[in-house]
Coordinates of C-alpha atoms in Angstrom, one line a residue:
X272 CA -42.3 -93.8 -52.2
X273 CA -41.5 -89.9 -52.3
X274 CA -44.0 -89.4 -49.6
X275 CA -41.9 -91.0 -47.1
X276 CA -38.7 -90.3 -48.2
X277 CA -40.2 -86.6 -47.6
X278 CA -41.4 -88.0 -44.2
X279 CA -38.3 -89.5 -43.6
X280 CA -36.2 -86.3 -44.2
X281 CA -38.5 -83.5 -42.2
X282 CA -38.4 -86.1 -38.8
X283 CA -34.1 -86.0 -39.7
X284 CA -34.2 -82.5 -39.6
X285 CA -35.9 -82.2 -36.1
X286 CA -32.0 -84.8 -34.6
X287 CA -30.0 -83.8 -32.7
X288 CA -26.6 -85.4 -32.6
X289 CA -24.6 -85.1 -29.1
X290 CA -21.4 -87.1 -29.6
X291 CA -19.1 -87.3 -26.2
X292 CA -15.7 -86.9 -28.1
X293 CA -12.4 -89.3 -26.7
X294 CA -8.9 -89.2 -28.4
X295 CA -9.2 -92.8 -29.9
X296 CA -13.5 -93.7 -29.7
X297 CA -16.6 -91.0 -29.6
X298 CA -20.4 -92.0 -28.5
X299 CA -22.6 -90.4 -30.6
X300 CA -26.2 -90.0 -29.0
X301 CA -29.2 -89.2 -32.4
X302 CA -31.8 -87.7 -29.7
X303 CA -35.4 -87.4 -31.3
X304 CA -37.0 -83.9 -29.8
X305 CA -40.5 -85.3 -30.6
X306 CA -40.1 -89.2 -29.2
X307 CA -37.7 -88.0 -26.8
X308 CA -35.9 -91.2 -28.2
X309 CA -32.0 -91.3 -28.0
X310 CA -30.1 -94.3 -30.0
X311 CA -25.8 -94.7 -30.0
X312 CA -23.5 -95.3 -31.9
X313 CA -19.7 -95.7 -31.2
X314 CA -17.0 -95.2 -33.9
X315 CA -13.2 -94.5 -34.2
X316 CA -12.5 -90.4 -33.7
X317 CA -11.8 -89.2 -36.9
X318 CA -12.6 -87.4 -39.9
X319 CA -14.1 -89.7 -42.1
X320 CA -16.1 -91.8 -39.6
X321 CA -17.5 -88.6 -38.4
X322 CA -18.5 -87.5 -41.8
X323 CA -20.1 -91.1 -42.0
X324 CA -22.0 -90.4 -39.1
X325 CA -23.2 -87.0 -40.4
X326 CA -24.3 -88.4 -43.9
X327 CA -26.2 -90.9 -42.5
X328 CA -28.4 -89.2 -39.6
X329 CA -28.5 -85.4 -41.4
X330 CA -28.9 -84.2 -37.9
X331 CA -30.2 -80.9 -37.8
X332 CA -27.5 -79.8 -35.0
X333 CA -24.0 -81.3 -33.6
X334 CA -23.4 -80.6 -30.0
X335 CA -20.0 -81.4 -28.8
X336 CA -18.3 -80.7 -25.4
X337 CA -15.4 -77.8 -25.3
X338 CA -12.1 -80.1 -25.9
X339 CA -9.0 -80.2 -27.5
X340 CA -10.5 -81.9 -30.5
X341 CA -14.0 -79.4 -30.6
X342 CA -12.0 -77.6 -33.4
X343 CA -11.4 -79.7 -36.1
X344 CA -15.4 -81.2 -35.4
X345 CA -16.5 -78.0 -35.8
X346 CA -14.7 -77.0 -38.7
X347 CA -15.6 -80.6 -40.4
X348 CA -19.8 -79.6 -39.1
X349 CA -18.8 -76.2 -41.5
X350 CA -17.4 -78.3 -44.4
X351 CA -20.5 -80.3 -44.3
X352 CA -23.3 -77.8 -43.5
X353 CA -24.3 -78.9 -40.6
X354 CA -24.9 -76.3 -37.2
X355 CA -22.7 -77.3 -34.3
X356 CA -23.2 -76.1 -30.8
X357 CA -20.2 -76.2 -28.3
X358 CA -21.2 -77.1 -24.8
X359 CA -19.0 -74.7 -21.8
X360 CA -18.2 -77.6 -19.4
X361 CA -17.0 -75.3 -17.2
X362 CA -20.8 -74.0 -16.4
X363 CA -22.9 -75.0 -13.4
X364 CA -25.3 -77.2 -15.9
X365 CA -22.4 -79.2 -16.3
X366 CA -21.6 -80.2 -12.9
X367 CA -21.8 -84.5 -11.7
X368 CA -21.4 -83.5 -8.4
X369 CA -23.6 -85.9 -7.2
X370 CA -24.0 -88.3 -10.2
X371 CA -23.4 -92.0 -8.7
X372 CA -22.9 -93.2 -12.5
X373 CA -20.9 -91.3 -15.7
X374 CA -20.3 -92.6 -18.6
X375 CA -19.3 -91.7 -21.8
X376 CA -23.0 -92.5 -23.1
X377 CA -24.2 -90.2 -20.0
X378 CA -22.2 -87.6 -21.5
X379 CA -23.5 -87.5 -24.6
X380 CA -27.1 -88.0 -23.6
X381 CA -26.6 -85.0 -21.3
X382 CA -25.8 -82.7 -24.4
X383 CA -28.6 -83.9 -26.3
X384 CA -31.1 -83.3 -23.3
X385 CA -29.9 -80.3 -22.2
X386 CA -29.8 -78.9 -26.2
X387 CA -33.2 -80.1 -26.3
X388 CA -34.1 -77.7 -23.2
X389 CA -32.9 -75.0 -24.6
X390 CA -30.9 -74.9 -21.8
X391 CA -27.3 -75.9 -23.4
X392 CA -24.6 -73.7 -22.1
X393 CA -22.3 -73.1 -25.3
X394 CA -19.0 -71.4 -26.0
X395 CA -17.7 -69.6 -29.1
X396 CA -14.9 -71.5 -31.3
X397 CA -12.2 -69.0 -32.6
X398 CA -11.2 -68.8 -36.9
X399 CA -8.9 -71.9 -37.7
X400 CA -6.2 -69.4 -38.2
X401 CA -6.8 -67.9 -34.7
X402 CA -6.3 -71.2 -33.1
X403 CA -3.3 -71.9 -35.2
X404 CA -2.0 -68.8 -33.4
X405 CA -2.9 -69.4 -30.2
X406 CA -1.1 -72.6 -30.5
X407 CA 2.1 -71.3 -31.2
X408 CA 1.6 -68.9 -28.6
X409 CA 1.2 -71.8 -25.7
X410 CA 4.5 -73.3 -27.6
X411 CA 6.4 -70.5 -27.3
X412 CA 5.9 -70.5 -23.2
X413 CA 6.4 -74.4 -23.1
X414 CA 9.8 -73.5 -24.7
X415 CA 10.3 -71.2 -22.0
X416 CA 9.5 -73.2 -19.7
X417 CA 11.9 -75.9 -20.4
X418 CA 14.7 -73.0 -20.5
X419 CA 14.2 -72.4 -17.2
X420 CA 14.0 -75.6 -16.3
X421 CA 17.3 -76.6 -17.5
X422 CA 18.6 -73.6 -16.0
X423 CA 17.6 -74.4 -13.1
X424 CA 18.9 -78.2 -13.8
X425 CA 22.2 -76.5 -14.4
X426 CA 22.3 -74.5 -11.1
X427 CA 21.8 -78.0 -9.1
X428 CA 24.4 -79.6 -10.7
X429 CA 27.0 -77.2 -10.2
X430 CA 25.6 -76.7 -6.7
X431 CA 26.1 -80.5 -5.8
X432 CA 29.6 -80.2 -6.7
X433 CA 30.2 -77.6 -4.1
X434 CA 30.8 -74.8 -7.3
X435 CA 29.2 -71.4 -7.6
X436 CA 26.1 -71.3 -9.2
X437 CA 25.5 -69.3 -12.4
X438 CA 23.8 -65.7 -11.5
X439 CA 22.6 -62.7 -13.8
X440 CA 21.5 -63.3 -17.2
X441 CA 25.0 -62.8 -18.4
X442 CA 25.4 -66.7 -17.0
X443 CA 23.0 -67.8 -19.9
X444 CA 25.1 -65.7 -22.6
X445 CA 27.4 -67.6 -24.7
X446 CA 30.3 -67.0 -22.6
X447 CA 28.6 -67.8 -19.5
X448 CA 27.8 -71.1 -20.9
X449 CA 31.5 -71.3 -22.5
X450 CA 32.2 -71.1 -18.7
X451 CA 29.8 -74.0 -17.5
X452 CA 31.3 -76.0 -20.2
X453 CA 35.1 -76.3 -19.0
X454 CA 33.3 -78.6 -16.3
X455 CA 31.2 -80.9 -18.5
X456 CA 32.4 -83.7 -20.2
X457 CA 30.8 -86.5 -22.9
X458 CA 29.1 -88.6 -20.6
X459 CA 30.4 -92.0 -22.5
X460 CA 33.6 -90.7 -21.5
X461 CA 33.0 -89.8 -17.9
X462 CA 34.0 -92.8 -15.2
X463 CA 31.8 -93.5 -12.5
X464 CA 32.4 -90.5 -10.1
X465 CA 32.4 -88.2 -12.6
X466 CA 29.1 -88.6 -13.9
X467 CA 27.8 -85.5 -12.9
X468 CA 30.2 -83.5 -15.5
X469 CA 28.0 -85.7 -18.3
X470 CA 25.2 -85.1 -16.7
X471 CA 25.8 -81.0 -17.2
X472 CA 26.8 -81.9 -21.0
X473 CA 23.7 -83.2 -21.1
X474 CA 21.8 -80.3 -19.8
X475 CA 24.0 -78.0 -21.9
X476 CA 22.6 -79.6 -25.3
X477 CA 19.3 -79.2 -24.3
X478 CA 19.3 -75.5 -23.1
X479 CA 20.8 -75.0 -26.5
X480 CA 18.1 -76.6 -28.1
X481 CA 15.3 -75.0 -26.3
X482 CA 17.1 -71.7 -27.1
X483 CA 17.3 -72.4 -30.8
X484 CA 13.2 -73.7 -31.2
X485 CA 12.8 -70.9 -28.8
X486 CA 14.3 -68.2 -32.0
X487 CA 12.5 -69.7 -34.6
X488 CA 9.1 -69.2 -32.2
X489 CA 9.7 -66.1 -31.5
X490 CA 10.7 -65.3 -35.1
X491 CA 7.5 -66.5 -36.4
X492 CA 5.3 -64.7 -34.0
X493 CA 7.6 -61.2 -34.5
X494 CA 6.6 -62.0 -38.2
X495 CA 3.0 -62.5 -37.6
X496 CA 2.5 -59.6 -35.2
X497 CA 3.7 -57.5 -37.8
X498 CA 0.9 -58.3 -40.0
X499 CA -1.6 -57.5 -37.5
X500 CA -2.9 -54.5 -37.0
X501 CA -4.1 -55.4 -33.6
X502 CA -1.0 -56.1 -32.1
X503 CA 0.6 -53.0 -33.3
X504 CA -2.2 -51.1 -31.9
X505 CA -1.5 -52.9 -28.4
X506 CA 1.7 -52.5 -28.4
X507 CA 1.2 -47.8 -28.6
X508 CA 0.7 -49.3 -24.6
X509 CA 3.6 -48.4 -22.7
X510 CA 5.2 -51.0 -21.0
X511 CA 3.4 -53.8 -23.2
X512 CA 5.4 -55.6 -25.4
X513 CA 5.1 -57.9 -28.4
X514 CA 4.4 -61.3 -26.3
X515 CA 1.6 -59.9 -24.2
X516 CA 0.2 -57.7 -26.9
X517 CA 0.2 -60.6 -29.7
X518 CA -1.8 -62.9 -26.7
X519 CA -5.0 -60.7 -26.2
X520 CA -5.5 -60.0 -29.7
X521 CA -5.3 -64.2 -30.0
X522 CA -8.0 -64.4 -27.3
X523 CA -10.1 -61.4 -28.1
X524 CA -10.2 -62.1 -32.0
X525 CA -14.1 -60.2 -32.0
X526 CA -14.0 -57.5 -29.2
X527 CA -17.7 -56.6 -30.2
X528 CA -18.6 -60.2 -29.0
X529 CA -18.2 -58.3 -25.7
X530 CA -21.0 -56.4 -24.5
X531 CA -18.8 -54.6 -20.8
X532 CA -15.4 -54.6 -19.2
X533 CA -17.2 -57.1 -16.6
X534 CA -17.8 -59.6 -19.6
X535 CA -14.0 -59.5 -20.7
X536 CA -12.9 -59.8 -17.4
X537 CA -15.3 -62.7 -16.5
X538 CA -13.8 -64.5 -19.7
X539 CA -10.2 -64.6 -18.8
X540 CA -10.9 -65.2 -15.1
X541 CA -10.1 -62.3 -13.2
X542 CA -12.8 -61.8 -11.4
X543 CA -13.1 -62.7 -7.9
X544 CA -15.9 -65.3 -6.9
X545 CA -19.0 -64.4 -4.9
X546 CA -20.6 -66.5 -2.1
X547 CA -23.9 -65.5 -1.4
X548 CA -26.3 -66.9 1.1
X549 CA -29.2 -65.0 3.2
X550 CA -27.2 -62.1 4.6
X551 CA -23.7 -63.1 3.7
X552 CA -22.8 -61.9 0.5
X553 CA -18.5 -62.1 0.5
X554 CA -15.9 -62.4 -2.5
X555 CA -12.7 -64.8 -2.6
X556 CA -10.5 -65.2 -5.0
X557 CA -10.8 -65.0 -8.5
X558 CA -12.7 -67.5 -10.7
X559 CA -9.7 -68.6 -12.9
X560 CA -12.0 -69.6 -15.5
X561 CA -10.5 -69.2 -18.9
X562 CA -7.8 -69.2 -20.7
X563 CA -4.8 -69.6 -18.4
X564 CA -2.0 -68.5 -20.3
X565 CA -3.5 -65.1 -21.0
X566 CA -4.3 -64.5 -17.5
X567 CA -0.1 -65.3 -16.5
X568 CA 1.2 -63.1 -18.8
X569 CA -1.1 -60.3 -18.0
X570 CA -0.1 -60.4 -14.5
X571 CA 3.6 -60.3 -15.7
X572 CA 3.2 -57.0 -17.8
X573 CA 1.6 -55.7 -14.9
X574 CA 4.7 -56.1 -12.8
X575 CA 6.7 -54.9 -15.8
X576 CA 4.1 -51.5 -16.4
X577 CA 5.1 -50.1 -13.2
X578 CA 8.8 -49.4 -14.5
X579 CA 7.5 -47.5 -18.0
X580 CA 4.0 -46.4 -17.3
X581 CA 2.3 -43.9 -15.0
X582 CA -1.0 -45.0 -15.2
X583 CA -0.1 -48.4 -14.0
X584 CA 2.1 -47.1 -11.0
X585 CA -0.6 -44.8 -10.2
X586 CA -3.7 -47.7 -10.0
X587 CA -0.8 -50.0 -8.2
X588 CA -0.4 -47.3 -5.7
X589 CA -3.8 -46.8 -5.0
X590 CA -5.3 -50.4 -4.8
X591 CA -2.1 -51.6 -2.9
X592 CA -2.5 -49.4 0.4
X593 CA 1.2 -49.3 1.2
X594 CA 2.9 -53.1 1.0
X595 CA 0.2 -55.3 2.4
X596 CA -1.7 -56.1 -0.9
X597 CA 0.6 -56.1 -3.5
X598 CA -0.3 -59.4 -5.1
X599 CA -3.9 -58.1 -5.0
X600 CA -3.2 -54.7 -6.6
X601 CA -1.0 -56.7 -9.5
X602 CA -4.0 -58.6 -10.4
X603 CA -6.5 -55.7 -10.3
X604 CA -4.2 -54.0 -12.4
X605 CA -4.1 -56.8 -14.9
X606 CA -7.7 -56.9 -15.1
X607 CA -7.7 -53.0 -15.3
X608 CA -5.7 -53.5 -18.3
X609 CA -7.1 -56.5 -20.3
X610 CA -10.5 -53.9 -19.8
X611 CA -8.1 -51.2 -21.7
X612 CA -7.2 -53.6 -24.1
X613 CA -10.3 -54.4 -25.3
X614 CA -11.4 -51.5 -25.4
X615 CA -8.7 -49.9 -27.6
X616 CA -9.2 -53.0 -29.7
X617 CA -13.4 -52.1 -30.1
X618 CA -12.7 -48.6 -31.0
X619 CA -9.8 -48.9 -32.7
X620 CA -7.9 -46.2 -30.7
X621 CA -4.3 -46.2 -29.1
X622 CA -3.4 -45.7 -26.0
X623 CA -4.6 -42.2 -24.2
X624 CA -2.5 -41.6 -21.3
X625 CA -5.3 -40.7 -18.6
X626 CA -5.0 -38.2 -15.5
X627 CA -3.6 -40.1 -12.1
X628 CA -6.4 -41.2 -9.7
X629 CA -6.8 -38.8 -6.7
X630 CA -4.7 -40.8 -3.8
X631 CA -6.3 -42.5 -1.2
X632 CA -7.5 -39.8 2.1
X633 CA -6.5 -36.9 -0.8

């Protein structure tokens, strides 16, 4: 009886369990590496099935697509000792360009086959607390997204009515708004051509409650930056500020996991893509791969470094060739500095003003 249970427990260890993770049911795929034998299960997506799932097969690896949910799964593969292997579904292996049939049990055999390989394209999963941060991060630019959107719902309004439209950011002070509000109006007192004046009390609450979430984000993340030593070091940079500082040390927690510039700039996307074929060999765009978020706000410091640092204005003036490639120089100069960025942040140096690149025909 111990001989198999032994038996039983060194063929476990050889599993490998691909689930295909959705927000309300997962399929889990137990792929034997030997047999080359794949059995599923499908259960509800949360903690304690999962943990079911893991007690029952003792797989000897999890391998789970890059989602929204990847973080608490891995975490939970941590708690319970278990390896986990996050699949990049971003990557060329993970391409159904052609595929006449996906499902969700596709999916998850996919994982298992392609772990099996060896040829499982994986990403890294940041700290718990890193991913807290980033979170916050994306919720402080949703707030300020819906400011401006209500702003901009503001300007309409007014605009429909045939009155001038707020302009300057002293229309958004207190007084301005003091101003906007001599035309609003409860809407459950507003008759039936006046709608539009509750319409703009409407919009009024709700720019001052995306202003007040907006503080106490903001006042967090002020907090939190001041506990870190890599955002203070970030911010020696002139021209970079808290926001942008506190966002690349979210997203470049490890710096060392970086081996060039090339492989920091890959990572957030701001490189361009390259189409290769015989004798054509041409770059377009770039990739946009990554995260998103940091890539936006890099590009906005960048416009904001030309007013406070020389460097910046110097590389601008250089890769922008008078006023015909602007947008291009703005994006080469954000990549030129996420490359500083992580740099300082692998050394643990601040900023080192450098000499101004020679000028172009010099």
């Amino acid at each position: 009886m111990s001989t198999n249970l032994t038996n039983t427990a060194t063929t476990a260890t050889g599993l490998i369990l691909a689930i295909d993770l959705g927000k309300f049911k997962s399929v889990a795929c137990t792929y034997d590496r030997a047999a080359a034998q794949a059995h599923f299960d499908t259960l509800t997506t949360c903690r304690h099935e999962l943990t079911k799932l893991f007690d029952r097969h003792r797989p000897a690896v999890v391998v789970i697509e890059a989602c929204t949910l990847a973080g608490w799964v891995h975490d939970l593969c941590a708690e319970r000792g278990v390896a986990c292997k996050v699949a990049n579904t971003a990557s060329e292996a993970w391409k159904f360009k052609h595929t006449k049939r996906k499902t969700d049990k596709d999916d998850a055999l996919r994982l298992a086959q392609l772990e099996a390989l060896g040829q499982l394209p994986i990403v890294t999963i940041p700290p718990h607390q890193t991913r807290q941060w980033r979170s916050l991060i994306a919720y402080r630019q949703t707030l300020v997204g819906r400011r401006v959107a209500v702003q901009n719902r503001l300007r309409a309004l007014l605009v429909g009515q045939g009155l001038p439209a707020p302009r300057g950011h002293r229309a958004w002070t207190e007084l301005g708004l003091q101003g906007i509000a001599e035309h609003a109006r409860p809407l459950a007192d507003c008759g039936p051509d006046e709608l539009w004046r509750g319409l703009l009390d409407l919009a009024l609450t709700e720019l001052r409650q995306a202003r007040e979430l907006l503080d106490q984000a903001e006042a967090k993340l002020d907090a939190l930056a001041k506990e870190d030593a890599a955002v203070q070091l970030l911010e020696t940079i002139p021209g970079v500020g808290p926001r942008t500082a506190e966002a690349v040390a979210a997203y470049l927690p490890d710096p060392q996991r970086f081996a060039s510039g090339k492989q920091v700039s890959a990572y957030a996307g701001l490189v361009p893509r390259q189409y290769q074929s015989g004798e054509t060999d041409r770059r377009g765009r770039i990739t946009k791969r990554g995260p998103a978020l940091l890539r936006k706000l890099l590009v906005e410091c960048a416009w904001v470094m030309l007013r406070y640092n020389s460097w910046a204005r110097a590389v601008y003036q250089r890769l922008s060739r008078g006023k015909a490639r602007k947008k291009q120089a703005i994006v080469a100069l954000a990549r030129k500095l996420l490359v500083r960025c992580w740099a300082m942040l692998r050394d643990g140096t601040p900023w080192r003003a450098e000499a101004a690149p020679a000028e172009v025909g010099a």
